[in-house]
Structures are given as structure tokens and as C-alpha cells.
């Protein structure tokens, strides 16, 4: 289905139909649509390529579909240091490219929930879905980008420092309760869990602080549960651990899964 050296890609929300994306070492991003081979409802389906993006000049390392409330949006993280965001709208694919997002390459990207923390109990809920992404790079940084409808691009709003080696993965928790949570996994053998809190400074309305989890091996991936309260961490020792926040705000390991 995909070219040699391709990564398996994620599937879009069902409201956009049976489509998925794949990326490759050659810098391409492909969009595929599932079509049945015959008119029978029991017949197997095949995937046909419906769009090809050639915006990147190096390996595209990770793809992430946005929450469906934001629209049909796909963020792409590349070793060329850029992030591209593809959007299907009015029958065609458009794009925005964030050049030089991470100077040494972008390893991961993740979308924030489409609503702000605390919006479930807010007296004035958001009228439009929020578009925010977090990225992790080989420059040891975690960066947060917000969509600007006026300028039709994403602006850097926060740079989170603390890792001493490549940030291999980032994941924004899907919870929309009181706080935002971002997890970052690094080759420095740590996971940092970042939480946001409002400030009184108009120039910096949100402050991010982190708690560090130490491991014995380099770390590759972090992933939140659907409810956003359990974090899975995988590393170079072929182990997966599950973490949960306790009432004191500390993170406890609740389970280890070994190969």
C-alpha cells in the first residue's frame, strides 16, 4: 500500500470517512481512502491513494490527526525541522508549514483537546474549536503552537525546557478538566509531565511546570488513556509502564508490562 520505508499512519475520525495517512523516509505523506472491492457488504476493502504531500525534504517521523471538532487536519513532524499541517476543506487539501520549528529536526507532534481546561463547567464556553499543537524535537525542546485565524498560521506560544537529550515523543492529554497535561519522553531517560496554570501576566497568561519521572533506559513513546488520567510509557528496555496522578499531585507507577 505505502512506499518502501513507510511508517504506518493513523486513521482519521469516522466522520470524515474511511481515510488514513502514512508517512515515509522520503519525505512524502500519503492520504488513503478505503473502497470496497465489490458491491457486496462482506467484501474486503482496498485503500486507494487520494492525495500526496511532498512538502518535506527529509523523513516524516510522525503524523497526528486533530480532534474532529477542529476539522479534517493532519499534523506532520519531519526531520527537516519543519511541521506541516494539512487541511481538507471545500473539496481540496491545503497546507501550512512551520519552517524551522525545531532546528535539528521534529520527532513528534500532538494535538490539544479542542476545548480549554475547565470549559465543561465554564459559564462562557468557547464558540469555536481551538487548534493547538505540541511538538518535540532533537533540540531537546518541547514547543506549543496556537492557531491564529487572523494570520492563518500557527504561532509559537511556549517553549518548555528541561530535557538534556532528544525529545522522542510528546502527547497532550485529552482531558478538559481543570488543568492541561502534556507528557514528553526523551532520550535522556526521563519523562516530563507538564501541567498548566493561569497567571496574572497578560504577556504570558499560562505557566507550565513539570514533574520528572526517571527511568533506566532511553524512552520512545508516551500515550494517554482516552480519559486522559493514565499515562503509558515505553522505552528501549522493551518495557511499558502505566502511571497515574495521586491526590497529592504526584505520579505513581501502577503497572509494569514486560516483553
mmCIF file with all atom_site columns, C-alpha atoms in Angstrom, residues 51-243:
data_model
loop_
_atom_site.group_PDB
_atom_site.id
_atom_site.type_symbol
_atom_site.label_atom_id
_atom_site.label_alt_id
_atom_site.label_comp_id
_atom_site.label_asym_id
_atom_site.label_entity_id
_atom_site.label_seq_id
_atom_site.pdbx_PDB_ins_code
_atom_site.Cartn_x
_atom_site.Cartn_y
_atom_site.Cartn_z
_atom_site.occupancy
_atom_site.B_iso_or_equiv
_atom_site.pdbx_formal_charge
_atom_site.auth_seq_id
_atom_site.auth_comp_id
_atom_site.auth_asym_id
_atom_site.auth_atom_id
_atom_site.pdbx_PDB_model_num
ATOM 1   C CA . UNK A 1 51  ? -3.579  12.756 -2.042 1.00 0.00 ? 51  UNK A CA 1
ATOM 2   C CA . UNK A 1 52  ? 0.205   13.040 -1.864 1.00 0.00 ? 52  UNK A CA 1
ATOM 3   C CA . UNK A 1 53  ? 2.111   15.754 0.012  1.00 0.00 ? 53  UNK A CA 1
ATOM 4   C CA . UNK A 1 54  ? 5.744   16.486 -0.901 1.00 0.00 ? 54  UNK A CA 1
ATOM 5   C CA . UNK A 1 55  ? 6.292   19.466 1.382  1.00 0.00 ? 55  UNK A CA 1
ATOM 6   C CA . UNK A 1 56  ? 9.167   17.911 3.345  1.00 0.00 ? 56  UNK A CA 1
ATOM 7   C CA . UNK A 1 57  ? 12.771  17.273 2.325  1.00 0.00 ? 57  UNK A CA 1
ATOM 8   C CA . UNK A 1 58  ? 13.578  14.611 4.944  1.00 0.00 ? 58  UNK A CA 1
ATOM 9   C CA . UNK A 1 59  ? 11.903  11.785 6.823  1.00 0.00 ? 59  UNK A CA 1
ATOM 10  C CA . UNK A 1 60  ? 8.394   12.468 8.128  1.00 0.00 ? 60  UNK A CA 1
ATOM 11  C CA . UNK A 1 61  ? 8.577   10.884 11.563 1.00 0.00 ? 61  UNK A CA 1
ATOM 12  C CA . UNK A 1 62  ? 5.065   11.130 12.960 1.00 0.00 ? 62  UNK A CA 1
ATOM 13  C CA . UNK A 1 63  ? 1.520   12.044 11.909 1.00 0.00 ? 63  UNK A CA 1
ATOM 14  C CA . UNK A 1 64  ? -1.368  13.178 14.109 1.00 0.00 ? 64  UNK A CA 1
ATOM 15  C CA . UNK A 1 65  ? -4.998  13.864 13.197 1.00 0.00 ? 65  UNK A CA 1
ATOM 16  C CA . UNK A 1 66  ? -6.641  16.755 15.027 1.00 0.00 ? 66  UNK A CA 1
ATOM 17  C CA . UNK A 1 67  ? -9.767  16.345 17.182 1.00 0.00 ? 67  UNK A CA 1
ATOM 18  C CA . UNK A 1 68  ? -12.682 16.104 14.771 1.00 0.00 ? 68  UNK A CA 1
ATOM 19  C CA . UNK A 1 69  ? -14.227 19.308 16.151 1.00 0.00 ? 69  UNK A CA 1
ATOM 20  C CA . UNK A 1 70  ? -11.295 21.219 14.617 1.00 0.00 ? 70  UNK A CA 1
ATOM 21  C CA . UNK A 1 71  ? -11.879 19.845 11.126 1.00 0.00 ? 71  UNK A CA 1
ATOM 22  C CA . UNK A 1 72  ? -10.019 17.361 8.939  1.00 0.00 ? 72  UNK A CA 1
ATOM 23  C CA . UNK A 1 73  ? -6.482  18.388 9.948  1.00 0.00 ? 73  UNK A CA 1
ATOM 24  C CA . UNK A 1 74  ? -3.288  16.340 9.857  1.00 0.00 ? 74  UNK A CA 1
ATOM 25  C CA . UNK A 1 75  ? -0.055  17.490 11.532 1.00 0.00 ? 75  UNK A CA 1
ATOM 26  C CA . UNK A 1 76  ? 3.230   16.098 10.197 1.00 0.00 ? 76  UNK A CA 1
ATOM 27  C CA . UNK A 1 77  ? 6.585   16.161 12.054 1.00 0.00 ? 77  UNK A CA 1
ATOM 28  C CA . UNK A 1 78  ? 9.733   15.957 9.921  1.00 0.00 ? 78  UNK A CA 1
ATOM 29  C CA . UNK A 1 79  ? 13.483  15.607 10.328 1.00 0.00 ? 79  UNK A CA 1
ATOM 30  C CA . UNK A 1 80  ? 13.887  18.654 8.071  1.00 0.00 ? 80  UNK A CA 1
ATOM 31  C CA . UNK A 1 81  ? 12.969  20.768 11.118 1.00 0.00 ? 81  UNK A CA 1
ATOM 32  C CA . UNK A 1 82  ? 9.509   21.701 9.843  1.00 0.00 ? 82  UNK A CA 1
ATOM 33  C CA . UNK A 1 83  ? 5.946   20.918 10.838 1.00 0.00 ? 83  UNK A CA 1
ATOM 34  C CA . UNK A 1 84  ? 3.260   20.859 8.176  1.00 0.00 ? 84  UNK A CA 1
ATOM 35  C CA . UNK A 1 85  ? -0.472  20.893 8.834  1.00 0.00 ? 85  UNK A CA 1
ATOM 36  C CA . UNK A 1 86  ? -2.684  19.575 6.034  1.00 0.00 ? 86  UNK A CA 1
ATOM 37  C CA . UNK A 1 87  ? -6.370  20.516 5.968  1.00 0.00 ? 87  UNK A CA 1
ATOM 38  C CA . UNK A 1 88  ? -9.122  19.095 3.777  1.00 0.00 ? 88  UNK A CA 1
ATOM 39  C CA . UNK A 1 89  ? -11.688 21.795 3.125  1.00 0.00 ? 89  UNK A CA 1
ATOM 40  C CA . UNK A 1 90  ? -14.086 22.572 0.267  1.00 0.00 ? 90  UNK A CA 1
ATOM 41  C CA . UNK A 1 91  ? -13.006 19.508 -1.689 1.00 0.00 ? 91  UNK A CA 1
ATOM 42  C CA . UNK A 1 92  ? -9.237  20.121 -1.676 1.00 0.00 ? 92  UNK A CA 1
ATOM 43  C CA . UNK A 1 93  ? -6.174  19.802 0.562  1.00 0.00 ? 93  UNK A CA 1
ATOM 44  C CA . UNK A 1 94  ? -4.499  22.989 1.796  1.00 0.00 ? 94  UNK A CA 1
ATOM 45  C CA . UNK A 1 95  ? -1.429  23.331 3.976  1.00 0.00 ? 95  UNK A CA 1
ATOM 46  C CA . UNK A 1 96  ? 0.502   25.481 6.441  1.00 0.00 ? 96  UNK A CA 1
ATOM 47  C CA . UNK A 1 97  ? 4.218   24.903 7.006  1.00 0.00 ? 97  UNK A CA 1
ATOM 48  C CA . UNK A 1 98  ? 6.017   25.922 10.210 1.00 0.00 ? 98  UNK A CA 1
ATOM 49  C CA . UNK A 1 99  ? 9.593   26.310 8.982  1.00 0.00 ? 99  UNK A CA 1
ATOM 50  C CA . UNK A 1 100 ? 12.404  25.885 11.474 1.00 0.00 ? 100 UNK A CA 1
ATOM 51  C CA . UNK A 1 101 ? 10.064  24.617 14.182 1.00 0.00 ? 101 UNK A CA 1
ATOM 52  C CA . UNK A 1 102 ? 12.950  22.604 15.659 1.00 0.00 ? 102 UNK A CA 1
ATOM 53  C CA . UNK A 1 103 ? 16.358  23.312 14.163 1.00 0.00 ? 103 UNK A CA 1
ATOM 54  C CA . UNK A 1 104 ? 17.720  19.757 14.476 1.00 0.00 ? 104 UNK A CA 1
ATOM 55  C CA . UNK A 1 105 ? 14.511  18.001 13.405 1.00 0.00 ? 105 UNK A CA 1
ATOM 56  C CA . UNK A 1 106 ? 10.977  17.377 14.668 1.00 0.00 ? 106 UNK A CA 1
ATOM 57  C CA . UNK A 1 107 ? 10.366  13.940 16.159 1.00 0.00 ? 107 UNK A CA 1
ATOM 58  C CA . UNK A 1 108 ? 6.765   14.169 17.338 1.00 0.00 ? 108 UNK A CA 1
ATOM 59  C CA . UNK A 1 109 ? 3.623   16.268 17.317 1.00 0.00 ? 109 UNK A CA 1
ATOM 60  C CA . UNK A 1 110 ? 0.347   16.005 19.221 1.00 0.00 ? 110 UNK A CA 1
ATOM 61  C CA . UNK A 1 111 ? -2.931  17.929 19.224 1.00 0.00 ? 111 UNK A CA 1
ATOM 62  C CA . UNK A 1 112 ? -4.517  19.536 22.260 1.00 0.00 ? 112 UNK A CA 1
ATOM 63  C CA . UNK A 1 113 ? -8.202  18.951 23.040 1.00 0.00 ? 113 UNK A CA 1
ATOM 64  C CA . UNK A 1 114 ? -10.476 21.249 21.074 1.00 0.00 ? 114 UNK A CA 1
ATOM 65  C CA . UNK A 1 115 ? -11.707 22.933 24.292 1.00 0.00 ? 115 UNK A CA 1
ATOM 66  C CA . UNK A 1 116 ? -9.835  24.785 27.034 1.00 0.00 ? 116 UNK A CA 1
ATOM 67  C CA . UNK A 1 117 ? -9.317  23.269 30.500 1.00 0.00 ? 117 UNK A CA 1
ATOM 68  C CA . UNK A 1 118 ? -12.348 23.831 32.691 1.00 0.00 ? 118 UNK A CA 1
ATOM 69  C CA . UNK A 1 119 ? -14.642 24.534 29.750 1.00 0.00 ? 119 UNK A CA 1
ATOM 70  C CA . UNK A 1 120 ? -17.075 21.855 30.902 1.00 0.00 ? 120 UNK A CA 1
ATOM 71  C CA . UNK A 1 121 ? -18.057 23.991 33.880 1.00 0.00 ? 121 UNK A CA 1
ATOM 72  C CA . UNK A 1 122 ? -17.422 27.400 32.329 1.00 0.00 ? 122 UNK A CA 1
ATOM 73  C CA . UNK A 1 123 ? -20.234 29.945 32.210 1.00 0.00 ? 123 UNK A CA 1
ATOM 74  C CA . UNK A 1 124 ? -18.979 31.158 28.825 1.00 0.00 ? 124 UNK A CA 1
ATOM 75  C CA . UNK A 1 125 ? -17.938 28.155 26.711 1.00 0.00 ? 125 UNK A CA 1
ATOM 76  C CA . UNK A 1 126 ? -15.781 28.527 23.611 1.00 0.00 ? 126 UNK A CA 1
ATOM 77  C CA . UNK A 1 127 ? -17.714 29.264 20.433 1.00 0.00 ? 127 UNK A CA 1
ATOM 78  C CA . UNK A 1 128 ? -15.102 27.722 18.130 1.00 0.00 ? 128 UNK A CA 1
ATOM 79  C CA . UNK A 1 129 ? -12.857 24.692 18.464 1.00 0.00 ? 129 UNK A CA 1
ATOM 80  C CA . UNK A 1 130 ? -9.295  25.515 19.499 1.00 0.00 ? 130 UNK A CA 1
ATOM 81  C CA . UNK A 1 131 ? -6.385  24.458 17.315 1.00 0.00 ? 131 UNK A CA 1
ATOM 82  C CA . UNK A 1 132 ? -3.233  23.881 19.368 1.00 0.00 ? 132 UNK A CA 1
ATOM 83  C CA . UNK A 1 133 ? -0.329  21.510 18.906 1.00 0.00 ? 133 UNK A CA 1
ATOM 84  C CA . UNK A 1 134 ? 2.708   20.489 20.916 1.00 0.00 ? 134 UNK A CA 1
ATOM 85  C CA . UNK A 1 135 ? 5.927   19.353 19.268 1.00 0.00 ? 135 UNK A CA 1
ATOM 86  C CA . UNK A 1 136 ? 9.124   17.688 20.431 1.00 0.00 ? 136 UNK A CA 1
ATOM 87  C CA . UNK A 1 137 ? 12.480  17.904 18.679 1.00 0.00 ? 137 UNK A CA 1
ATOM 88  C CA . UNK A 1 138 ? 16.111  16.876 18.538 1.00 0.00 ? 138 UNK A CA 1
ATOM 89  C CA . UNK A 1 139 ? 16.970  20.286 20.022 1.00 0.00 ? 139 UNK A CA 1
ATOM 90  C CA . UNK A 1 140 ? 15.773  18.913 23.414 1.00 0.00 ? 140 UNK A CA 1
ATOM 91  C CA . UNK A 1 141 ? 12.806  21.320 23.407 1.00 0.00 ? 141 UNK A CA 1
ATOM 92  C CA . UNK A 1 142 ? 9.049   20.996 23.716 1.00 0.00 ? 142 UNK A CA 1
ATOM 93  C CA . UNK A 1 143 ? 7.082   23.731 21.927 1.00 0.00 ? 143 UNK A CA 1
ATOM 94  C CA . UNK A 1 144 ? 3.423   24.752 21.954 1.00 0.00 ? 144 UNK A CA 1
ATOM 95  C CA . UNK A 1 145 ? 1.794   26.329 18.904 1.00 0.00 ? 145 UNK A CA 1
ATOM 96  C CA . UNK A 1 146 ? -1.571  28.135 18.713 1.00 0.00 ? 146 UNK A CA 1
ATOM 97  C CA . UNK A 1 147 ? -3.587  28.776 15.566 1.00 0.00 ? 147 UNK A CA 1
ATOM 98  C CA . UNK A 1 148 ? -4.093  32.418 14.614 1.00 0.00 ? 148 UNK A CA 1
ATOM 99  C CA . UNK A 1 149 ? -7.234  32.887 12.467 1.00 0.00 ? 149 UNK A CA 1
ATOM 100 C CA . UNK A 1 150 ? -6.089  36.412 11.585 1.00 0.00 ? 150 UNK A CA 1
ATOM 101 C CA . UNK A 1 151 ? -2.699  35.343 10.215 1.00 0.00 ? 151 UNK A CA 1
ATOM 102 C CA . UNK A 1 152 ? -3.780  31.875 9.009  1.00 0.00 ? 152 UNK A CA 1
ATOM 103 C CA . UNK A 1 153 ? -0.828  30.149 10.660 1.00 0.00 ? 153 UNK A CA 1
ATOM 104 C CA . UNK A 1 154 ? 0.359   28.696 13.968 1.00 0.00 ? 154 UNK A CA 1
ATOM 105 C CA . UNK A 1 155 ? 2.336   30.901 16.361 1.00 0.00 ? 155 UNK A CA 1
ATOM 106 C CA . UNK A 1 156 ? 4.817   29.680 18.967 1.00 0.00 ? 156 UNK A CA 1
ATOM 107 C CA . UNK A 1 157 ? 3.338   30.491 22.379 1.00 0.00 ? 157 UNK A CA 1
ATOM 108 C CA . UNK A 1 158 ? 5.503   28.461 24.804 1.00 0.00 ? 158 UNK A CA 1
ATOM 109 C CA . UNK A 1 159 ? 8.915   26.792 24.769 1.00 0.00 ? 159 UNK A CA 1
ATOM 110 C CA . UNK A 1 160 ? 9.357   24.211 27.518 1.00 0.00 ? 160 UNK A CA 1
ATOM 111 C CA . UNK A 1 161 ? 12.932  23.422 28.564 1.00 0.00 ? 161 UNK A CA 1
ATOM 112 C CA . UNK A 1 162 ? 14.333  20.762 30.861 1.00 0.00 ? 162 UNK A CA 1
ATOM 113 C CA . UNK A 1 163 ? 15.319  17.761 28.752 1.00 0.00 ? 163 UNK A CA 1
ATOM 114 C CA . UNK A 1 164 ? 19.022  17.226 28.103 1.00 0.00 ? 164 UNK A CA 1
ATOM 115 C CA . UNK A 1 165 ? 18.697  14.998 25.014 1.00 0.00 ? 165 UNK A CA 1
ATOM 116 C CA . UNK A 1 166 ? 16.368  14.462 22.065 1.00 0.00 ? 166 UNK A CA 1
ATOM 117 C CA . UNK A 1 167 ? 12.657  14.622 22.809 1.00 0.00 ? 167 UNK A CA 1
ATOM 118 C CA . UNK A 1 168 ? 11.405  11.480 21.125 1.00 0.00 ? 168 UNK A CA 1
ATOM 119 C CA . UNK A 1 169 ? 7.677   11.844 21.760 1.00 0.00 ? 169 UNK A CA 1
ATOM 120 C CA . UNK A 1 170 ? 5.066   14.249 23.089 1.00 0.00 ? 170 UNK A CA 1
ATOM 121 C CA . UNK A 1 171 ? 1.436   13.623 23.953 1.00 0.00 ? 171 UNK A CA 1
ATOM 122 C CA . UNK A 1 172 ? -1.258  16.100 25.015 1.00 0.00 ? 172 UNK A CA 1
ATOM 123 C CA . UNK A 1 173 ? -3.801  14.602 27.398 1.00 0.00 ? 173 UNK A CA 1
ATOM 124 C CA . UNK A 1 174 ? -7.385  14.603 26.043 1.00 0.00 ? 174 UNK A CA 1
ATOM 125 C CA . UNK A 1 175 ? -8.831  15.686 29.382 1.00 0.00 ? 175 UNK A CA 1
ATOM 126 C CA . UNK A 1 176 ? -10.617 19.061 29.548 1.00 0.00 ? 176 UNK A CA 1
ATOM 127 C CA . UNK A 1 177 ? -10.921 19.242 33.326 1.00 0.00 ? 177 UNK A CA 1
ATOM 128 C CA . UNK A 1 178 ? -9.196  21.906 35.436 1.00 0.00 ? 178 UNK A CA 1
ATOM 129 C CA . UNK A 1 179 ? -5.639  21.529 34.041 1.00 0.00 ? 179 UNK A CA 1
ATOM 130 C CA . UNK A 1 180 ? -3.851  20.672 30.804 1.00 0.00 ? 180 UNK A CA 1
ATOM 131 C CA . UNK A 1 181 ? -1.319  17.845 30.818 1.00 0.00 ? 181 UNK A CA 1
ATOM 132 C CA . UNK A 1 182 ? 1.471   17.237 28.322 1.00 0.00 ? 182 UNK A CA 1
ATOM 133 C CA . UNK A 1 183 ? 3.859   14.283 28.548 1.00 0.00 ? 183 UNK A CA 1
ATOM 134 C CA . UNK A 1 184 ? 7.266   14.316 26.859 1.00 0.00 ? 184 UNK A CA 1
ATOM 135 C CA . UNK A 1 185 ? 9.585   11.312 26.505 1.00 0.00 ? 185 UNK A CA 1
ATOM 136 C CA . UNK A 1 186 ? 13.290  11.813 25.952 1.00 0.00 ? 186 UNK A CA 1
ATOM 137 C CA . UNK A 1 187 ? 16.472  10.021 25.144 1.00 0.00 ? 187 UNK A CA 1
ATOM 138 C CA . UNK A 1 188 ? 17.785  11.430 28.438 1.00 0.00 ? 188 UNK A CA 1
ATOM 139 C CA . UNK A 1 189 ? 15.868  8.587  30.185 1.00 0.00 ? 189 UNK A CA 1
ATOM 140 C CA . UNK A 1 190 ? 13.186  10.834 31.644 1.00 0.00 ? 190 UNK A CA 1
ATOM 141 C CA . UNK A 1 191 ? 9.542   11.591 31.079 1.00 0.00 ? 191 UNK A CA 1
ATOM 142 C CA . UNK A 1 192 ? 8.350   15.057 31.997 1.00 0.00 ? 192 UNK A CA 1
ATOM 143 C CA . UNK A 1 193 ? 4.676   15.637 32.760 1.00 0.00 ? 193 UNK A CA 1
ATOM 144 C CA . UNK A 1 194 ? 3.851   19.293 32.201 1.00 0.00 ? 194 UNK A CA 1
ATOM 145 C CA . UNK A 1 195 ? 0.811   20.944 33.772 1.00 0.00 ? 195 UNK A CA 1
ATOM 146 C CA . UNK A 1 196 ? -0.556  24.400 33.041 1.00 0.00 ? 196 UNK A CA 1
ATOM 147 C CA . UNK A 1 197 ? -1.858  27.058 35.391 1.00 0.00 ? 197 UNK A CA 1
ATOM 148 C CA . UNK A 1 198 ? -3.136  30.593 34.639 1.00 0.00 ? 198 UNK A CA 1
ATOM 149 C CA . UNK A 1 199 ? -1.084  33.663 35.549 1.00 0.00 ? 199 UNK A CA 1
ATOM 150 C CA . UNK A 1 200 ? -1.868  37.354 36.005 1.00 0.00 ? 200 UNK A CA 1
ATOM 151 C CA . UNK A 1 201 ? 0.680   38.322 33.333 1.00 0.00 ? 201 UNK A CA 1
ATOM 152 C CA . UNK A 1 202 ? -1.121  39.271 30.076 1.00 0.00 ? 202 UNK A CA 1
ATOM 153 C CA . UNK A 1 203 ? 2.047   38.613 28.062 1.00 0.00 ? 203 UNK A CA 1
ATOM 154 C CA . UNK A 1 204 ? 2.299   35.078 29.464 1.00 0.00 ? 204 UNK A CA 1
ATOM 155 C CA . UNK A 1 205 ? -1.211  34.016 30.535 1.00 0.00 ? 205 UNK A CA 1
ATOM 156 C CA . UNK A 1 206 ? -0.276  30.352 31.072 1.00 0.00 ? 206 UNK A CA 1
ATOM 157 C CA . UNK A 1 207 ? 2.617   28.930 33.070 1.00 0.00 ? 207 UNK A CA 1
ATOM 158 C CA . UNK A 1 208 ? 3.845   25.366 32.551 1.00 0.00 ? 208 UNK A CA 1
ATOM 159 C CA . UNK A 1 209 ? 5.567   23.353 35.284 1.00 0.00 ? 209 UNK A CA 1
ATOM 160 C CA . UNK A 1 210 ? 6.858   19.794 35.073 1.00 0.00 ? 210 UNK A CA 1
ATOM 161 C CA . UNK A 1 211 ? 7.327   16.707 37.207 1.00 0.00 ? 211 UNK A CA 1
ATOM 162 C CA . UNK A 1 212 ? 10.140  14.362 36.152 1.00 0.00 ? 212 UNK A CA 1
ATOM 163 C CA . UNK A 1 213 ? 9.863   10.569 36.038 1.00 0.00 ? 213 UNK A CA 1
ATOM 164 C CA . UNK A 1 214 ? 13.254  8.803  35.911 1.00 0.00 ? 214 UNK A CA 1
ATOM 165 C CA . UNK A 1 215 ? 13.877  5.538  34.052 1.00 0.00 ? 215 UNK A CA 1
ATOM 166 C CA . UNK A 1 216 ? 16.800  3.167  33.429 1.00 0.00 ? 216 UNK A CA 1
ATOM 167 C CA . UNK A 1 217 ? 16.546  3.245  29.618 1.00 0.00 ? 217 UNK A CA 1
ATOM 168 C CA . UNK A 1 218 ? 16.008  5.716  26.805 1.00 0.00 ? 218 UNK A CA 1
ATOM 169 C CA . UNK A 1 219 ? 12.336  6.391  26.193 1.00 0.00 ? 219 UNK A CA 1
ATOM 170 C CA . UNK A 1 220 ? 10.474  6.199  22.892 1.00 0.00 ? 220 UNK A CA 1
ATOM 171 C CA . UNK A 1 221 ? 6.747   6.799  23.320 1.00 0.00 ? 221 UNK A CA 1
ATOM 172 C CA . UNK A 1 222 ? 4.164   8.263  25.692 1.00 0.00 ? 222 UNK A CA 1
ATOM 173 C CA . UNK A 1 223 ? 0.410   7.855  25.269 1.00 0.00 ? 223 UNK A CA 1
ATOM 174 C CA . UNK A 1 224 ? -2.597  8.892  27.357 1.00 0.00 ? 224 UNK A CA 1
ATOM 175 C CA . UNK A 1 225 ? -5.696  6.827  28.032 1.00 0.00 ? 225 UNK A CA 1
ATOM 176 C CA . UNK A 1 226 ? -8.943  8.007  26.448 1.00 0.00 ? 226 UNK A CA 1
ATOM 177 C CA . UNK A 1 227 ? -9.981  9.578  29.753 1.00 0.00 ? 227 UNK A CA 1
ATOM 178 C CA . UNK A 1 228 ? -6.613  11.346 29.995 1.00 0.00 ? 228 UNK A CA 1
ATOM 179 C CA . UNK A 1 229 ? -5.745  10.214 33.524 1.00 0.00 ? 229 UNK A CA 1
ATOM 180 C CA . UNK A 1 230 ? -3.421  7.249  32.848 1.00 0.00 ? 230 UNK A CA 1
ATOM 181 C CA . UNK A 1 231 ? -0.109  7.616  31.000 1.00 0.00 ? 231 UNK A CA 1
ATOM 182 C CA . UNK A 1 232 ? 1.649   4.745  29.218 1.00 0.00 ? 232 UNK A CA 1
ATOM 183 C CA . UNK A 1 233 ? 5.427   4.966  28.739 1.00 0.00 ? 233 UNK A CA 1
ATOM 184 C CA . UNK A 1 234 ? 7.569   2.691  26.553 1.00 0.00 ? 234 UNK A CA 1
ATOM 185 C CA . UNK A 1 235 ? 11.358  2.573  26.378 1.00 0.00 ? 235 UNK A CA 1
ATOM 186 C CA . UNK A 1 236 ? 14.428  0.910  24.974 1.00 0.00 ? 236 UNK A CA 1
ATOM 187 C CA . UNK A 1 237 ? 14.278  -1.868 27.567 1.00 0.00 ? 237 UNK A CA 1
ATOM 188 C CA . UNK A 1 238 ? 11.128  -3.316 25.916 1.00 0.00 ? 238 UNK A CA 1
ATOM 189 C CA . UNK A 1 239 ? 9.011   -2.423 28.933 1.00 0.00 ? 239 UNK A CA 1
ATOM 190 C CA . UNK A 1 240 ? 5.776   -0.449 29.199 1.00 0.00 ? 240 UNK A CA 1
ATOM 191 C CA . UNK A 1 241 ? 4.754   1.261  32.425 1.00 0.00 ? 241 UNK A CA 1
ATOM 192 C CA . UNK A 1 242 ? 1.439   2.845  33.396 1.00 0.00 ? 242 UNK A CA 1
ATOM 193 C CA . UNK A 1 243 ? 1.333   5.981  35.556 1.00 0.00 ? 243 UNK A CA 1
#
